[in-house]
Short mmCIF file of C-alpha atoms in Angstrom, two decimals:
data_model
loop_
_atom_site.label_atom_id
_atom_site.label_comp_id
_atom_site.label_asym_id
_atom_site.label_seq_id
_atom_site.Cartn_x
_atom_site.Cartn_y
_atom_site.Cartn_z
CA UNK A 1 17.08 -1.38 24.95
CA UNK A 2 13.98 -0.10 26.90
CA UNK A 3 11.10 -1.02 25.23
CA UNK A 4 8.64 0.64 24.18
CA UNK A 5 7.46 3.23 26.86
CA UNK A 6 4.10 4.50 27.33
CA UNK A 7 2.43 7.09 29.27
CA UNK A 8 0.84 7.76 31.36
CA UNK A 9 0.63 3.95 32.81
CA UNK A 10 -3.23 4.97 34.41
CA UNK A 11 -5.65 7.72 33.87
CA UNK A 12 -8.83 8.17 35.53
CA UNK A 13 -10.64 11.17 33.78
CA UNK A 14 -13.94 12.92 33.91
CA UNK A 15 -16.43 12.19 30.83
CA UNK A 16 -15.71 14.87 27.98
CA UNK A 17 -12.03 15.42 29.43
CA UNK A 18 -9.60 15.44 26.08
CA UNK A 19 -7.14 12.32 26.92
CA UNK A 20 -3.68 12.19 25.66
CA UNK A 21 -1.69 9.04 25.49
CA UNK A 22 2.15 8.96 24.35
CA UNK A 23 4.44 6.70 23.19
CA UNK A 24 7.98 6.31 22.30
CA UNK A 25 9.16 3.30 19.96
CA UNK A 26 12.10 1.05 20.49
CA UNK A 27 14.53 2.43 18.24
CA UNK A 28 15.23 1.80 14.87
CA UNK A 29 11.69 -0.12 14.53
CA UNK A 30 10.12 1.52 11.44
CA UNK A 31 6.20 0.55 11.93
CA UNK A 32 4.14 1.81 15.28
CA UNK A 33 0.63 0.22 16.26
CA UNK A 34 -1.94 1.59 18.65
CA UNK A 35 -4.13 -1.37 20.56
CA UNK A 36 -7.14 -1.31 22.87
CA UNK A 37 -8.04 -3.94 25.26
CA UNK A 38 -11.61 -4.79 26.61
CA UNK A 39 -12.85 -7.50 28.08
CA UNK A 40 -15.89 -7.64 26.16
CA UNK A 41 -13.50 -7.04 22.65
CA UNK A 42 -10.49 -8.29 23.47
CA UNK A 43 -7.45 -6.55 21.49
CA UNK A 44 -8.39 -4.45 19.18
CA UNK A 45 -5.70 -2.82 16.68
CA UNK A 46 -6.90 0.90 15.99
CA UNK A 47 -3.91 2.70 13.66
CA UNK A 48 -0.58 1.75 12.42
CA UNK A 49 1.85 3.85 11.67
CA UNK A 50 5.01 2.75 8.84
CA UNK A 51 8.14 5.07 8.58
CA UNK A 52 5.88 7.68 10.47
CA UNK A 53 2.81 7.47 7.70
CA UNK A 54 -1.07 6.06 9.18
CA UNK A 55 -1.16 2.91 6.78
CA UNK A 56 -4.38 1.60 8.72
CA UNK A 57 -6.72 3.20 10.44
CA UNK A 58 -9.99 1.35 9.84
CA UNK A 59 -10.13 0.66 13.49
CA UNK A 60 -10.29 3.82 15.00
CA UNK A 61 -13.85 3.75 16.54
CA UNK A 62 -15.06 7.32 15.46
CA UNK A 63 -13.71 11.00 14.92
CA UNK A 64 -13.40 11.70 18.67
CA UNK A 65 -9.90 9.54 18.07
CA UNK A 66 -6.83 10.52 16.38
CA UNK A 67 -3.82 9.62 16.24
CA UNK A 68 -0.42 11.23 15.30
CA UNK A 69 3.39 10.28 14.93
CA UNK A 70 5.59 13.63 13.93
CA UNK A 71 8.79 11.62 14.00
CA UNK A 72 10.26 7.71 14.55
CA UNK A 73 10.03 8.20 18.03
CA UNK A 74 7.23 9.45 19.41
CA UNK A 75 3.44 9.07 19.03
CA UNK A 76 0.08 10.52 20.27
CA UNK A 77 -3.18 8.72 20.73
CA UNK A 78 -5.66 11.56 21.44
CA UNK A 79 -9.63 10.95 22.58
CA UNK A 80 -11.28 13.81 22.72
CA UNK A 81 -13.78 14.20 24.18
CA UNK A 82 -13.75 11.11 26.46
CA UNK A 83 -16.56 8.77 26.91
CA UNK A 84 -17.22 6.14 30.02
CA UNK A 85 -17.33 3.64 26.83
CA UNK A 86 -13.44 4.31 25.98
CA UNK A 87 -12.54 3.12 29.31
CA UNK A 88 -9.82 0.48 28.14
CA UNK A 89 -5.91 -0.64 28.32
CA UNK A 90 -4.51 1.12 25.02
CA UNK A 91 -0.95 -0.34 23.97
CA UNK A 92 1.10 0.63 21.65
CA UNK A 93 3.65 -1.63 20.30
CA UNK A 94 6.47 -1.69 17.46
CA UNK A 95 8.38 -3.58 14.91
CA UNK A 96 10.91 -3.59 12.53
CA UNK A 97 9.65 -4.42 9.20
CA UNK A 98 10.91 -7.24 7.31
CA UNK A 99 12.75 -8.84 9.97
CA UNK A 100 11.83 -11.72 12.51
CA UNK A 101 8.52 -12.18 10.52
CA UNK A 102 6.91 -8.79 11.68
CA UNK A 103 7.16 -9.69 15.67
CA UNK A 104 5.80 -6.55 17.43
CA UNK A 105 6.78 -5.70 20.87
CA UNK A 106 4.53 -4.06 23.50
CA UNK A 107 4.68 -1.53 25.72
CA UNK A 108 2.91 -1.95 29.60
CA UNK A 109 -0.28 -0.04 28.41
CA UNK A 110 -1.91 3.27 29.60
CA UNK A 111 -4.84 2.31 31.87
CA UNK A 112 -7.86 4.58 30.83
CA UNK A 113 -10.87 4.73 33.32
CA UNK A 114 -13.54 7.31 32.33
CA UNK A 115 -16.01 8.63 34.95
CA UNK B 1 -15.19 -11.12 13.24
CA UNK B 2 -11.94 -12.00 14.74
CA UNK B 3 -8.85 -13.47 12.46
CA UNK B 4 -7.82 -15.92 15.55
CA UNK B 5 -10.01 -17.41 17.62
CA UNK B 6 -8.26 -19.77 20.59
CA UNK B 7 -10.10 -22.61 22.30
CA UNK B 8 -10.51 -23.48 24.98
CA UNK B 9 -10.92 -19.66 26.55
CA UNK B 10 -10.02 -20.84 29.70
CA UNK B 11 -7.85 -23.78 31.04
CA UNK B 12 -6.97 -25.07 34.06
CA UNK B 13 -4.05 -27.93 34.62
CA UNK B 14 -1.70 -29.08 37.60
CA UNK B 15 2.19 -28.28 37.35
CA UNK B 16 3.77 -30.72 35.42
CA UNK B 17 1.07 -31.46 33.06
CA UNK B 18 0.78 -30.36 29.49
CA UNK B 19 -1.31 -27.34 28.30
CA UNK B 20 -2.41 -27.44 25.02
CA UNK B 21 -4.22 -24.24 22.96
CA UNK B 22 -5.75 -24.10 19.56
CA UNK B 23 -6.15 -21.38 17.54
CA UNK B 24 -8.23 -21.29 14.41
CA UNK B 25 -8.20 -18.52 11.42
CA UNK B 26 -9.90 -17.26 8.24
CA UNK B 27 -8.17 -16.41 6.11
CA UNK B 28 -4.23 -16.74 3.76
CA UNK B 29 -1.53 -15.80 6.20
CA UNK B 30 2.29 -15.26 6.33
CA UNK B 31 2.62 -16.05 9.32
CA UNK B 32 0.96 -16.95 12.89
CA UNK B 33 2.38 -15.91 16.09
CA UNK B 34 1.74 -16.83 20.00
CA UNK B 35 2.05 -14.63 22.99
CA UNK B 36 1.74 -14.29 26.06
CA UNK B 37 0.17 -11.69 28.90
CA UNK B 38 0.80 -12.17 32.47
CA UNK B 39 -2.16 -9.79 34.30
CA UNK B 40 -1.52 -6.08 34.15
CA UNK B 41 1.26 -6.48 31.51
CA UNK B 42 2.45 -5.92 27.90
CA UNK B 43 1.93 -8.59 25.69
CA UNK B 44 5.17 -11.09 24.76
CA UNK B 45 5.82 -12.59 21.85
CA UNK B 46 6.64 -16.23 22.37
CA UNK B 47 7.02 -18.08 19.10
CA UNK B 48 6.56 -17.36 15.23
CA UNK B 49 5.73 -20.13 12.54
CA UNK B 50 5.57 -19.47 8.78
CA UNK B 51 3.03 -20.14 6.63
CA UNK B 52 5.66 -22.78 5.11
CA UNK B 53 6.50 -24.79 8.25
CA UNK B 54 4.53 -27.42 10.34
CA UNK B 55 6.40 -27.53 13.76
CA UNK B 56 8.32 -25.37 15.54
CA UNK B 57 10.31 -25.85 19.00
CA UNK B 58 11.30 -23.40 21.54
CA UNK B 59 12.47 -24.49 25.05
CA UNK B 60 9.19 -26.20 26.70
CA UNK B 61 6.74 -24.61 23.42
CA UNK B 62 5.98 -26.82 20.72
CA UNK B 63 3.62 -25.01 18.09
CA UNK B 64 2.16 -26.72 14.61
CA UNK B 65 0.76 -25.09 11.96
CA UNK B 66 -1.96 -26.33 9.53
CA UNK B 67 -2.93 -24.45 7.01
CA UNK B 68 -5.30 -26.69 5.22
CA UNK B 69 -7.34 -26.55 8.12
CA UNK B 70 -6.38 -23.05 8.92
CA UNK B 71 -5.63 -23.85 12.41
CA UNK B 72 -2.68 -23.86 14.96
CA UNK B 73 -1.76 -25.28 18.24
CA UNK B 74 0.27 -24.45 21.63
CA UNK B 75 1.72 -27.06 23.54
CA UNK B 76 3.72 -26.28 26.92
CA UNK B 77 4.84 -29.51 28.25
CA UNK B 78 5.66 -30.07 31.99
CA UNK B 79 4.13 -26.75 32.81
CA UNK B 80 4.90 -24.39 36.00
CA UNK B 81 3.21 -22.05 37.80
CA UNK B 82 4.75 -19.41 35.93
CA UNK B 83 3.07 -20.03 33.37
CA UNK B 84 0.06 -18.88 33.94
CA UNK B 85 -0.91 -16.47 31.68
CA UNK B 86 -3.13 -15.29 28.84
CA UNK B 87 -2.07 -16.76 25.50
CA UNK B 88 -3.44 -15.19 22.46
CA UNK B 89 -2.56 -16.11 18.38
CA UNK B 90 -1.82 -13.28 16.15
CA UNK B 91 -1.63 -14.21 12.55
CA UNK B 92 -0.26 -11.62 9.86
CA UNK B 93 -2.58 -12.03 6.80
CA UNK B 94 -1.89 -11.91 3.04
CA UNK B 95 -3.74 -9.18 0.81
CA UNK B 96 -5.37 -10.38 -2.68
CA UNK B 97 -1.78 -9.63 -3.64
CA UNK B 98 -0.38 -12.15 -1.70
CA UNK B 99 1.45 -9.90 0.21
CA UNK B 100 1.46 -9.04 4.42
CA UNK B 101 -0.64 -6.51 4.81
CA UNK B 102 2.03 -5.71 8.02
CA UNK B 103 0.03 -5.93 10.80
CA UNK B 104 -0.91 -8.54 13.16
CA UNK B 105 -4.64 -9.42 14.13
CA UNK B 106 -5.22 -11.12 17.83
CA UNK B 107 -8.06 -13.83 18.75
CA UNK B 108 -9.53 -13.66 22.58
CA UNK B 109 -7.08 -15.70 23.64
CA UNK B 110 -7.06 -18.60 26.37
CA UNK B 111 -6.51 -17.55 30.07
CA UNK B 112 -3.90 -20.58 31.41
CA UNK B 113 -4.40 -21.28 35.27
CA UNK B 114 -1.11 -23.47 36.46
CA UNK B 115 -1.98 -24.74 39.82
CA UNK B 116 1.03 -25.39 42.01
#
């Protein structure tokens, strides 16, 4: 199996730029999660997604995020528009629900900087 | 406030010694969970314990669970320097219900040095 892929693996955008993350689920996994990684906040969880449905989104910092999954294997984290302040590793990770104890598996991370 | 909290946040240790991580929580859980990151990588998950076992084995990983105390612990024995890493706890908490909520919250985690 691949993993789960992300993209892009680095961005370095212009404040107020619209940013666009992706990411495609190992298959068959049935629950998607969207994390951000600072040094100063360490791993943050911002959405989860269950059988393609937003169960969770009390962590998305503010409107300018949103976040979308239109099928099992594919899912958007969108910031627009961009502050310096989002700058950040975002992973997005997977699991199958109800098996091995809810282990979720990780993807390399997209590398936001914001100028 | 963070489920997980790990101490020490950093450690530092000579190959062949033992590294040992702690990892305190708040509140009812299902289970706890360790992983790893190496630098400029994808977290890994390492080991799982249940909220119904005290010790758990795999390979050179020993974790124990207490959840009187609400606390957990890593041990690598006879560590390499391969090992260094960041090791974070993840615990998947229990609603009122007493059911996962399906998600798993991370503490800062403690940043292993493994000197050769």
């Amino acid at each position: 199996d691949a993993g789960v892929i992300q993209s892009p693996r680095h961005e370095v955008t212009e404040m107020g730029q619209e940013v666009t993350l992706r990411c495609k689920p190992i298959s068959g996994h049935n629950s998607l999660f969207w994390y951000r990684q600072t040094m100063m906040r360490g791993l943050e969880l911002l959405i989860y997604f269950n059988n393609n449905v937003p169960i969770d989104d009390s962590g998305m910092p503010e409107d300018r995020f949103s976040a979308k999954m239109p099928n099992a294997s594919f899912s958007t984290l969108k910031i627009q528009p961009s502050e310096p302040r989002d700058s950040a590793v975002y992973f997005c990770a997977s699991s199958q629900q109800g098996l091995s104890g809810n282990t979720i598996y990780f993807g390399e991370g997209s590398w936001l900087t914001v100028v | 406030s963070q489920q997980g909290e790990e101490d020490p946040q950093a450690l530092s240790i000579q190959e062949g010694e033992n590294a040992t991580m702690n990892c305190s929580y708040k509140t009812s859980i299902n289970n706890l969970q360790w992983y790893r990151q190496n630098s400029g990588r994808g977290l890994v998950h390492l080991i799982l314990i249940r909220s119904n076992e005290r010790e758990k084995h795999s390979g050179r990983l020993r974790v124990t669970l207490d959840t009187s105390k609400k606390s957990s612990s890593l041990l690598i024995t006879a560590s390499r320097a391969a090992d260094t890493a960041s090791y974070f706890c993840a615990t998947d908490a229990l609603n009122a219900g007493g059911t996962s909520y399906g998600k798993l919250t991370f503490g800062q985690g403690t940043i292993l040095t493994v000197h050769p």
